[in-house]
Amino acid sequence: MKITEDGLSVHDGHAYGPLADAALRRAVTGRRRLARLHHEAFALSDGQLRYEVYRIIRYVTQGAPSANQIFSLAREIRRGTRLELTVPDRLPSA
């Protein structure tokens, strides 16, 4: 087992610890929010849809998404394309 930082260790190509658990929880929550957004998409204006896409990406990645990502994903949702956020059982390490 290799300790990479406090709260995060790596073993057999997967991350473990409180930080890895938090990342997995964010991914699960993001997946639920994305599924809910698919059902509500046609009731939202374009601006509201883009804002919700922004919030989901920002929440899951903890980084600011580019405007191109937001517009592209919102366009796909508006077209009815089902976007899926896969969540693994364990967090793979790079």
mmCIF file of N, CA, C and O in Angstrom:
data_model
loop_
_atom_site.group_PDB
_atom_site.id
_atom_site.type_symbol
_atom_site.label_atom_id
_atom_site.label_comp_id
_atom_site.label_asym_id
_atom_site.label_seq_id
_atom_site.Cartn_x
_atom_site.Cartn_y
_atom_site.Cartn_z
ATOM 1 N N MET A 1 0.848 -1.169 0.000
ATOM 2 C CA MET A 1 0.000 0.000 0.000
ATOM 3 C C MET A 1 0.894 1.232 0.000
ATOM 4 O O MET A 1 1.852 1.305 0.740
ATOM 5 N N LYS A 2 0.541 2.183 -0.823
ATOM 6 C CA LYS A 2 1.313 3.416 -0.937
ATOM 7 C C LYS A 2 0.439 4.579 -0.468
ATOM 8 O O LYS A 2 -0.671 4.748 -0.946
ATOM 9 N N ILE A 3 0.943 5.357 0.457
ATOM 10 C CA ILE A 3 0.231 6.541 0.934
ATOM 11 C C ILE A 3 0.635 7.706 0.039
ATOM 12 O O ILE A 3 1.805 8.056 -0.053
ATOM 13 N N THR A 4 -0.346 8.296 -0.647
ATOM 14 C CA THR A 4 -0.037 9.414 -1.530
ATOM 15 C C THR A 4 -0.204 10.755 -0.827
ATOM 16 O O THR A 4 0.495 11.697 -1.120
ATOM 17 N N GLU A 5 -1.154 10.825 0.092
ATOM 18 C CA GLU A 5 -1.337 11.999 0.940
ATOM 19 C C GLU A 5 -2.266 11.603 2.069
ATOM 20 O O GLU A 5 -2.856 10.522 2.032
ATOM 21 N N ASP A 6 -2.399 12.443 3.072
ATOM 22 C CA ASP A 6 -3.264 12.114 4.203
ATOM 23 C C ASP A 6 -4.684 11.865 3.704
ATOM 24 O O ASP A 6 -5.254 12.686 2.989
ATOM 25 N N GLY A 7 -5.234 10.711 4.060
ATOM 26 C CA GLY A 7 -6.599 10.393 3.670
ATOM 27 C C GLY A 7 -6.721 9.701 2.324
ATOM 28 O O GLY A 7 -7.822 9.427 1.876
ATOM 29 N N LEU A 8 -5.584 9.418 1.670
ATOM 30 C CA LEU A 8 -5.629 8.775 0.360
ATOM 31 C C LEU A 8 -4.466 7.802 0.232
ATOM 32 O O LEU A 8 -3.308 8.179 0.406
ATOM 33 N N SER A 9 -4.785 6.558 -0.030
ATOM 34 C CA SER A 9 -3.755 5.556 -0.260
ATOM 35 C C SER A 9 -4.103 4.790 -1.527
ATOM 36 O O SER A 9 -5.261 4.742 -1.941
ATOM 37 N N VAL A 10 -3.101 4.191 -2.141
ATOM 38 C CA VAL A 10 -3.280 3.478 -3.400
ATOM 39 C C VAL A 10 -2.795 2.048 -3.219
ATOM 40 O O VAL A 10 -1.732 1.801 -2.657
ATOM 41 N N HIS A 11 -3.596 1.114 -3.698
ATOM 42 C CA HIS A 11 -3.233 -0.302 -3.641
ATOM 43 C C HIS A 11 -3.854 -1.004 -4.847
ATOM 44 O O HIS A 11 -5.053 -0.846 -5.104
ATOM 45 N N ASP A 12 -3.052 -1.739 -5.588
ATOM 46 C CA ASP A 12 -3.505 -2.493 -6.761
ATOM 47 C C ASP A 12 -4.250 -1.611 -7.769
ATOM 48 O O ASP A 12 -5.254 -2.016 -8.346
ATOM 49 N N GLY A 13 -3.786 -0.399 -7.959
ATOM 50 C CA GLY A 13 -4.363 0.488 -8.967
ATOM 51 C C GLY A 13 -5.660 1.164 -8.576
ATOM 52 O O GLY A 13 -6.327 1.764 -9.409
ATOM 53 N N HIS A 14 -6.058 1.089 -7.309
ATOM 54 C CA HIS A 14 -7.273 1.741 -6.836
ATOM 55 C C HIS A 14 -6.954 2.607 -5.630
ATOM 56 O O HIS A 14 -6.079 2.288 -4.837
ATOM 57 N N ALA A 15 -7.689 3.690 -5.509
ATOM 58 C CA ALA A 15 -7.504 4.615 -4.396
ATOM 59 C C ALA A 15 -8.473 4.265 -3.279
ATOM 60 O O ALA A 15 -9.615 3.868 -3.528
ATOM 61 N N TYR A 16 -8.007 4.411 -2.062
ATOM 62 C CA TYR A 16 -8.795 4.131 -0.873
ATOM 63 C C TYR A 16 -8.621 5.263 0.124
ATOM 64 O O TYR A 16 -7.672 6.016 0.050
ATOM 65 N N GLY A 17 -9.553 5.348 1.050
ATOM 66 C CA GLY A 17 -9.461 6.338 2.111
ATOM 67 C C GLY A 17 -10.588 7.349 2.035
ATOM 68 O O GLY A 17 -11.427 7.313 1.133
ATOM 69 N N PRO A 18 -10.625 8.270 2.982
ATOM 70 C CA PRO A 18 -11.709 9.252 3.041
ATOM 71 C C PRO A 18 -11.812 10.126 1.789
ATOM 72 O O PRO A 18 -12.913 10.458 1.353
ATOM 73 N N LEU A 19 -10.682 10.493 1.206
ATOM 74 C CA LEU A 19 -10.744 11.336 0.008
ATOM 75 C C LEU A 19 -11.322 10.570 -1.183
ATOM 76 O O LEU A 19 -12.097 11.118 -1.971
ATOM 77 N N ALA A 20 -10.960 9.309 -1.322
ATOM 78 C CA ALA A 20 -11.507 8.483 -2.397
ATOM 79 C C ALA A 20 -13.003 8.251 -2.173
ATOM 80 O O ALA A 20 -13.792 8.288 -3.123
ATOM 81 N N ASP A 21 -13.392 8.025 -0.934
ATOM 82 C CA ASP A 21 -14.811 7.833 -0.617
ATOM 83 C C ASP A 21 -15.622 9.074 -0.958
ATOM 84 O O ASP A 21 -16.726 8.980 -1.495
ATOM 85 N N ALA A 22 -15.079 10.244 -0.664
ATOM 86 C CA ALA A 22 -15.774 11.496 -0.976
ATOM 87 C C ALA A 22 -15.937 11.667 -2.490
ATOM 88 O O ALA A 22 -16.990 12.101 -2.962
ATOM 89 N N ALA A 23 -14.907 11.316 -3.252
ATOM 90 C CA ALA A 23 -14.991 11.417 -4.707
ATOM 91 C C ALA A 23 -16.052 10.478 -5.262
ATOM 92 O O ALA A 23 -16.812 10.842 -6.168
ATOM 93 N N LEU A 24 -16.137 9.278 -4.718
ATOM 94 C CA LEU A 24 -17.173 8.335 -5.159
ATOM 95 C C LEU A 24 -18.568 8.829 -4.798
ATOM 96 O O LEU A 24 -19.505 8.698 -5.586
ATOM 97 N N ARG A 25 -18.723 9.420 -3.618
ATOM 98 C CA ARG A 25 -20.029 9.972 -3.229
ATOM 99 C C ARG A 25 -20.438 11.099 -4.163
ATOM 100 O O ARG A 25 -21.611 11.201 -4.552
ATOM 101 N N ARG A 26 -19.482 11.956 -4.536
ATOM 102 C CA ARG A 26 -19.792 13.039 -5.484
ATOM 103 C C ARG A 26 -20.239 12.462 -6.823
ATOM 104 O O ARG A 26 -21.163 12.971 -7.451
ATOM 105 N N ALA A 27 -19.591 11.395 -7.269
ATOM 106 C CA ALA A 27 -19.956 10.782 -8.547
ATOM 107 C C ALA A 27 -21.357 10.173 -8.488
ATOM 108 O O ALA A 27 -22.147 10.314 -9.433
ATOM 109 N N VAL A 28 -21.684 9.511 -7.383
ATOM 110 C CA VAL A 28 -23.017 8.924 -7.238
ATOM 111 C C VAL A 28 -24.084 10.013 -7.207
ATOM 112 O O VAL A 28 -25.119 9.913 -7.872
ATOM 113 N N THR A 29 -23.832 11.063 -6.448
ATOM 114 C CA THR A 29 -24.779 12.174 -6.379
ATOM 115 C C THR A 29 -24.908 12.850 -7.740
ATOM 116 O O THR A 29 -26.013 13.190 -8.168
ATOM 117 N N GLY A 30 -23.798 13.040 -8.430
ATOM 118 C CA GLY A 30 -23.828 13.638 -9.772
ATOM 119 C C GLY A 30 -24.628 12.798 -10.743
ATOM 120 O O GLY A 30 -25.363 13.327 -11.587
ATOM 121 N N ARG A 31 -24.506 11.478 -10.627
ATOM 122 C CA ARG A 31 -25.270 10.577 -11.488
ATOM 123 C C ARG A 31 -26.765 10.750 -11.250
ATOM 124 O O ARG A 31 -27.554 10.807 -12.191
ATOM 125 N N ARG A 32 -27.169 10.831 -9.987
ATOM 126 C CA ARG A 32 -28.585 11.036 -9.662
ATOM 127 C C ARG A 32 -29.087 12.383 -10.170
ATOM 128 O O ARG A 32 -30.196 12.477 -10.706
ATOM 129 N N ARG A 33 -28.266 13.415 -9.999
ATOM 130 C CA ARG A 33 -28.673 14.752 -10.451
ATOM 131 C C ARG A 33 -28.808 14.789 -11.972
ATOM 132 O O ARG A 33 -29.719 15.433 -12.507
ATOM 133 N N LEU A 34 -27.917 14.103 -12.672
ATOM 134 C CA LEU A 34 -27.984 14.050 -14.131
ATOM 135 C C LEU A 34 -29.241 13.300 -14.589
ATOM 136 O O LEU A 34 -29.917 13.736 -15.529
ATOM 137 N N ALA A 35 -29.581 12.208 -13.933
ATOM 138 C CA ALA A 35 -30.797 11.463 -14.272
ATOM 139 C C ALA A 35 -32.038 12.330 -14.059
ATOM 140 O O ALA A 35 -32.954 12.329 -14.887
ATOM 141 N N ARG A 36 -32.060 13.073 -12.954
ATOM 142 C CA ARG A 36 -33.189 13.967 -12.685
ATOM 143 C C ARG A 36 -33.269 15.080 -13.728
ATOM 144 O O ARG A 36 -34.362 15.442 -14.178
ATOM 145 N N LEU A 37 -32.109 15.569 -14.150
ATOM 146 C CA LEU A 37 -32.076 16.637 -15.150
ATOM 147 C C LEU A 37 -32.654 16.166 -16.477
ATOM 148 O O LEU A 37 -33.329 16.926 -17.167
ATOM 149 N N HIS A 38 -32.426 14.913 -16.835
ATOM 150 C CA HIS A 38 -32.993 14.376 -18.075
ATOM 151 C C HIS A 38 -34.516 14.442 -18.056
ATOM 152 O O HIS A 38 -35.131 14.729 -19.080
ATOM 153 N N HIS A 39 -35.114 14.189 -16.901
ATOM 154 C CA HIS A 39 -36.573 14.225 -16.792
ATOM 155 C C HIS A 39 -37.117 15.647 -16.790
ATOM 156 O O HIS A 39 -38.229 15.882 -17.250
ATOM 157 N N GLU A 40 -36.348 16.587 -16.280
ATOM 158 C CA GLU A 40 -36.807 17.971 -16.157
ATOM 159 C C GLU A 40 -36.373 18.865 -17.311
ATOM 160 O O GLU A 40 -36.767 20.020 -17.365
ATOM 161 N N ALA A 41 -35.569 18.360 -18.222
ATOM 162 C CA ALA A 41 -34.923 19.195 -19.239
ATOM 163 C C ALA A 41 -35.909 19.994 -20.084
ATOM 164 O O ALA A 41 -35.665 21.163 -20.390
ATOM 165 N N PHE A 42 -37.026 19.402 -20.450
ATOM 166 C CA PHE A 42 -37.949 20.094 -21.346
ATOM 167 C C PHE A 42 -38.775 21.155 -20.632
ATOM 168 O O PHE A 42 -39.398 21.989 -21.277
ATOM 169 N N ALA A 43 -38.756 21.154 -19.316
ATOM 170 C CA ALA A 43 -39.449 22.184 -18.550
ATOM 171 C C ALA A 43 -38.542 23.374 -18.246
ATOM 172 O O ALA A 43 -39.010 24.394 -17.758
ATOM 173 N N LEU A 44 -37.255 23.259 -18.561
ATOM 174 C CA LEU A 44 -36.291 24.319 -18.260
ATOM 175 C C LEU A 44 -35.995 25.148 -19.506
ATOM 176 O O LEU A 44 -36.022 24.639 -20.626
ATOM 177 N N SER A 45 -35.670 26.405 -19.288
ATOM 178 C CA SER A 45 -35.208 27.236 -20.395
ATOM 179 C C SER A 45 -33.778 26.822 -20.740
ATOM 180 O O SER A 45 -33.139 26.077 -19.995
ATOM 181 N N ASP A 46 -33.267 27.307 -21.870
ATOM 182 C CA ASP A 46 -31.902 26.963 -22.271
ATOM 183 C C ASP A 46 -30.883 27.416 -21.227
ATOM 184 O O ASP A 46 -29.945 26.689 -20.908
ATOM 185 N N GLY A 47 -31.066 28.611 -20.692
ATOM 186 C CA GLY A 47 -30.154 29.119 -19.670
ATOM 187 C C GLY A 47 -30.188 28.283 -18.396
ATOM 188 O O GLY A 47 -29.152 28.003 -17.807
ATOM 189 N N GLN A 48 -31.383 27.905 -17.976
ATOM 190 C CA GLN A 48 -31.509 27.078 -16.777
ATOM 191 C C GLN A 48 -30.873 25.707 -16.988
ATOM 192 O O GLN A 48 -30.201 25.187 -16.092
ATOM 193 N N LEU A 49 -31.069 25.136 -18.178
ATOM 194 C CA LEU A 49 -30.484 23.834 -18.484
ATOM 195 C C LEU A 49 -28.959 23.908 -18.464
ATOM 196 O O LEU A 49 -28.298 23.061 -17.863
ATOM 197 N N ARG A 50 -28.410 24.938 -19.095
ATOM 198 C CA ARG A 50 -26.951 25.096 -19.094
ATOM 199 C C ARG A 50 -26.419 25.299 -17.678
ATOM 200 O O ARG A 50 -25.369 24.762 -17.324
ATOM 201 N N TYR A 51 -27.136 26.040 -16.856
ATOM 202 C CA TYR A 51 -26.708 26.261 -15.479
ATOM 203 C C TYR A 51 -26.710 24.955 -14.689
ATOM 204 O O TYR A 51 -25.784 24.689 -13.919
ATOM 205 N N GLU A 52 -27.733 24.139 -14.873
ATOM 206 C CA GLU A 52 -27.783 22.856 -14.167
ATOM 207 C C GLU A 52 -26.672 21.926 -14.630
ATOM 208 O O GLU A 52 -26.067 21.223 -13.817
ATOM 209 N N VAL A 53 -26.373 21.914 -15.919
ATOM 210 C CA VAL A 53 -25.253 21.116 -16.434
ATOM 211 C C VAL A 53 -23.949 21.613 -15.806
ATOM 212 O O VAL A 53 -23.124 20.821 -15.357
ATOM 213 N N TYR A 54 -23.775 22.923 -15.753
ATOM 214 C CA TYR A 54 -22.592 23.521 -15.131
ATOM 215 C C TYR A 54 -22.456 23.066 -13.679
ATOM 216 O O TYR A 54 -21.387 22.662 -13.235
ATOM 217 N N ARG A 55 -23.555 23.124 -12.925
ATOM 218 C CA ARG A 55 -23.519 22.753 -11.512
ATOM 219 C C ARG A 55 -23.149 21.285 -11.320
ATOM 220 O O ARG A 55 -22.390 20.951 -10.410
ATOM 221 N N ILE A 56 -23.680 20.411 -12.170
ATOM 222 C CA ILE A 56 -23.373 18.985 -12.046
ATOM 223 C C ILE A 56 -21.901 18.730 -12.335
ATOM 224 O O ILE A 56 -21.214 18.039 -11.572
ATOM 225 N N ILE A 57 -21.392 19.291 -13.434
ATOM 226 C CA ILE A 57 -19.983 19.083 -13.787
ATOM 227 C C ILE A 57 -19.082 19.651 -12.700
ATOM 228 O O ILE A 57 -18.114 19.020 -12.282
ATOM 229 N N ARG A 58 -19.391 20.831 -12.244
ATOM 230 C CA ARG A 58 -18.576 21.477 -11.207
ATOM 231 C C ARG A 58 -18.581 20.659 -9.912
ATOM 232 O O ARG A 58 -17.563 20.522 -9.255
ATOM 233 N N TYR A 59 -19.727 20.122 -9.562
ATOM 234 C CA TYR A 59 -19.845 19.336 -8.336
ATOM 235 C C TYR A 59 -19.025 18.051 -8.426
ATOM 236 O O TYR A 59 -18.304 17.702 -7.496
ATOM 237 N N VAL A 60 -19.136 17.345 -9.536
ATOM 238 C CA VAL A 60 -18.454 16.055 -9.673
ATOM 239 C C VAL A 60 -16.951 16.227 -9.817
ATOM 240 O O VAL A 60 -16.170 15.532 -9.171
ATOM 241 N N THR A 61 -16.516 17.159 -10.658
ATOM 242 C CA THR A 61 -15.086 17.302 -10.935
ATOM 243 C C THR A 61 -14.387 18.275 -10.002
ATOM 244 O O THR A 61 -13.160 18.289 -9.949
ATOM 245 N N GLN A 62 -15.132 19.093 -9.302
ATOM 246 C CA GLN A 62 -14.599 20.159 -8.446
ATOM 247 C C GLN A 62 -13.689 21.099 -9.228
ATOM 248 O O GLN A 62 -12.728 21.642 -8.700
ATOM 249 N N GLY A 63 -14.005 21.292 -10.481
ATOM 250 C CA GLY A 63 -13.271 22.216 -11.332
ATOM 251 C C GLY A 63 -14.257 22.939 -12.230
ATOM 252 O O GLY A 63 -15.394 22.505 -12.404
ATOM 253 N N ALA A 64 -13.836 24.033 -12.788
ATOM 254 C CA ALA A 64 -14.710 24.805 -13.660
ATOM 255 C C ALA A 64 -14.719 24.205 -15.059
ATOM 256 O O ALA A 64 -13.676 24.095 -15.692
ATOM 257 N N PRO A 65 -15.897 23.797 -15.554
ATOM 258 C CA PRO A 65 -15.971 23.261 -16.909
ATOM 259 C C PRO A 65 -15.893 24.384 -17.936
ATOM 260 O O PRO A 65 -16.192 25.543 -17.634
ATOM 261 N N SER A 66 -15.498 24.045 -19.146
ATOM 262 C CA SER A 66 -15.429 25.053 -20.201
ATOM 263 C C SER A 66 -16.836 25.321 -20.738
ATOM 264 O O SER A 66 -17.740 24.490 -20.619
ATOM 265 N N ALA A 67 -17.003 26.480 -21.327
ATOM 266 C CA ALA A 67 -18.293 26.839 -21.905
ATOM 267 C C ALA A 67 -18.668 25.867 -23.024
ATOM 268 O O ALA A 67 -19.842 25.530 -23.182
ATOM 269 N N ASN A 68 -17.681 25.401 -23.780
ATOM 270 C CA ASN A 68 -17.962 24.442 -24.850
ATOM 271 C C ASN A 68 -18.549 23.153 -24.295
ATOM 272 O O ASN A 68 -19.463 22.576 -24.885
ATOM 273 N N GLN A 69 -18.014 22.659 -23.175
ATOM 274 C CA GLN A 69 -18.553 21.462 -22.544
ATOM 275 C C GLN A 69 -20.006 21.669 -22.144
ATOM 276 O O GLN A 69 -20.850 20.813 -22.400
ATOM 277 N N ILE A 70 -20.270 22.774 -21.515
ATOM 278 C CA ILE A 70 -21.616 23.056 -21.028
ATOM 279 C C ILE A 70 -22.607 23.138 -22.179
ATOM 280 O O ILE A 70 -23.655 22.495 -22.162
ATOM 281 N N PHE A 71 -22.275 23.922 -23.206
ATOM 282 C CA PHE A 71 -23.173 24.086 -24.338
ATOM 283 C C PHE A 71 -23.384 22.757 -25.070
ATOM 284 O O PHE A 71 -24.500 22.425 -25.465
ATOM 285 N N SER A 72 -22.319 21.983 -25.239
ATOM 286 C CA SER A 72 -22.414 20.713 -25.943
ATOM 287 C C SER A 72 -23.285 19.709 -25.192
ATOM 288 O O SER A 72 -24.163 19.069 -25.780
ATOM 289 N N LEU A 73 -23.044 19.575 -23.893
ATOM 290 C CA LEU A 73 -23.837 18.625 -23.105
ATOM 291 C C LEU A 73 -25.294 19.062 -22.988
ATOM 292 O O LEU A 73 -26.205 18.236 -23.078
ATOM 293 N N ALA A 74 -25.531 20.352 -22.816
ATOM 294 C CA ALA A 74 -26.906 20.849 -22.743
ATOM 295 C C ALA A 74 -27.636 20.604 -24.064
ATOM 296 O O ALA A 74 -28.817 20.231 -24.071
ATOM 297 N N ARG A 75 -26.947 20.785 -25.183
ATOM 298 C CA ARG A 75 -27.537 20.535 -26.501
ATOM 299 C C ARG A 75 -27.916 19.055 -26.652
ATOM 300 O O ARG A 75 -28.999 18.734 -27.141
ATOM 301 N N GLU A 76 -27.042 18.173 -26.198
ATOM 302 C CA GLU A 76 -27.324 16.736 -26.295
ATOM 303 C C GLU A 76 -28.514 16.348 -25.410
ATOM 304 O O GLU A 76 -29.353 15.544 -25.818
ATOM 305 N N ILE A 77 -28.591 16.921 -24.228
ATOM 306 C CA ILE A 77 -29.722 16.637 -23.344
ATOM 307 C C ILE A 77 -31.002 17.145 -23.971
ATOM 308 O O ILE A 77 -32.031 16.466 -23.962
ATOM 309 N N ARG A 78 -30.954 18.336 -24.543
ATOM 310 C CA ARG A 78 -32.134 18.921 -25.174
ATOM 311 C C ARG A 78 -32.610 18.066 -26.354
ATOM 312 O O ARG A 78 -33.797 17.948 -26.603
ATOM 313 N N ARG A 79 -31.682 17.437 -27.066
ATOM 314 C CA ARG A 79 -32.035 16.562 -28.189
ATOM 315 C C ARG A 79 -32.625 15.233 -27.728
ATOM 316 O O ARG A 79 -33.119 14.460 -28.533
ATOM 317 N N GLY A 80 -32.498 14.943 -26.449
ATOM 318 C CA GLY A 80 -33.029 13.697 -25.921
ATOM 319 C C GLY A 80 -31.994 12.599 -25.768
ATOM 320 O O GLY A 80 -32.334 11.462 -25.438
ATOM 321 N N THR A 81 -30.735 12.924 -26.007
ATOM 322 C CA THR A 81 -29.669 11.944 -25.830
ATOM 323 C C THR A 81 -29.501 11.663 -24.345
ATOM 324 O O THR A 81 -29.404 12.581 -23.537
ATOM 325 N N ARG A 82 -29.470 10.399 -24.016
ATOM 326 C CA ARG A 82 -29.322 10.006 -22.609
ATOM 327 C C ARG A 82 -27.840 9.974 -22.251
ATOM 328 O O ARG A 82 -27.090 9.134 -22.737
ATOM 329 N N LEU A 83 -27.408 10.905 -21.427
ATOM 330 C CA LEU A 83 -26.030 10.943 -20.959
ATOM 331 C C LEU A 83 -25.926 10.098 -19.696
ATOM 332 O O LEU A 83 -26.808 10.128 -18.843
ATOM 333 N N GLU A 84 -24.855 9.360 -19.588
ATOM 334 C CA GLU A 84 -24.679 8.474 -18.446
ATOM 335 C C GLU A 84 -23.357 8.781 -17.760
ATOM 336 O O GLU A 84 -22.324 8.882 -18.405
ATOM 337 N N LEU A 85 -23.400 8.913 -16.471
ATOM 338 C CA LEU A 85 -22.203 9.091 -15.660
ATOM 339 C C LEU A 85 -21.949 7.776 -14.954
ATOM 340 O O LEU A 85 -22.711 7.367 -14.085
ATOM 341 N N THR A 86 -20.912 7.063 -15.375
ATOM 342 C CA THR A 86 -20.629 5.770 -14.781
ATOM 343 C C THR A 86 -19.908 5.949 -13.461
ATOM 344 O O THR A 86 -19.049 6.815 -13.322
ATOM 345 N N VAL A 87 -20.275 5.128 -12.503
ATOM 346 C CA VAL A 87 -19.675 5.186 -11.177
ATOM 347 C C VAL A 87 -19.115 3.799 -10.842
ATOM 348 O O VAL A 87 -19.865 2.837 -10.753
ATOM 349 N N PRO A 88 -17.802 3.701 -10.673
ATOM 350 C CA PRO A 88 -17.211 2.398 -10.345
ATOM 351 C C PRO A 88 -17.411 2.061 -8.871
ATOM 352 O O PRO A 88 -17.772 2.908 -8.056
ATOM 353 N N ASP A 89 -17.177 0.809 -8.539
ATOM 354 C CA ASP A 89 -17.236 0.389 -7.131
ATOM 355 C C ASP A 89 -16.051 0.938 -6.343
ATOM 356 O O ASP A 89 -16.167 1.268 -5.182
ATOM 357 N N ARG A 90 -14.900 0.988 -7.014
ATOM 358 C CA ARG A 90 -13.674 1.517 -6.400
ATOM 359 C C ARG A 90 -13.112 2.571 -7.324
ATOM 360 O O ARG A 90 -13.274 2.515 -8.529
ATOM 361 N N LEU A 91 -12.445 3.540 -6.757
ATOM 362 C CA LEU A 91 -11.881 4.647 -7.519
ATOM 363 C C LEU A 91 -10.547 4.245 -8.122
ATOM 364 O O LEU A 91 -9.588 3.973 -7.389
ATOM 365 N N PRO A 92 -10.447 4.161 -9.470
ATOM 366 C CA PRO A 92 -9.152 3.831 -10.074
ATOM 367 C C PRO A 92 -8.168 4.973 -9.896
ATOM 368 O O PRO A 92 -8.540 6.133 -9.886
ATOM 369 N N SER A 93 -6.895 4.655 -9.719
ATOM 370 C CA SER A 93 -5.874 5.696 -9.586
ATOM 371 C C SER A 93 -5.109 5.807 -10.890
ATOM 372 O O SER A 93 -4.931 4.830 -11.602
ATOM 373 N N ALA A 94 -4.660 6.993 -11.184
ATOM 374 C CA ALA A 94 -3.933 7.229 -12.429
ATOM 375 C C ALA A 94 -2.483 6.883 -12.295
ATOM 376 O O ALA A 94 -1.887 6.904 -11.284
#
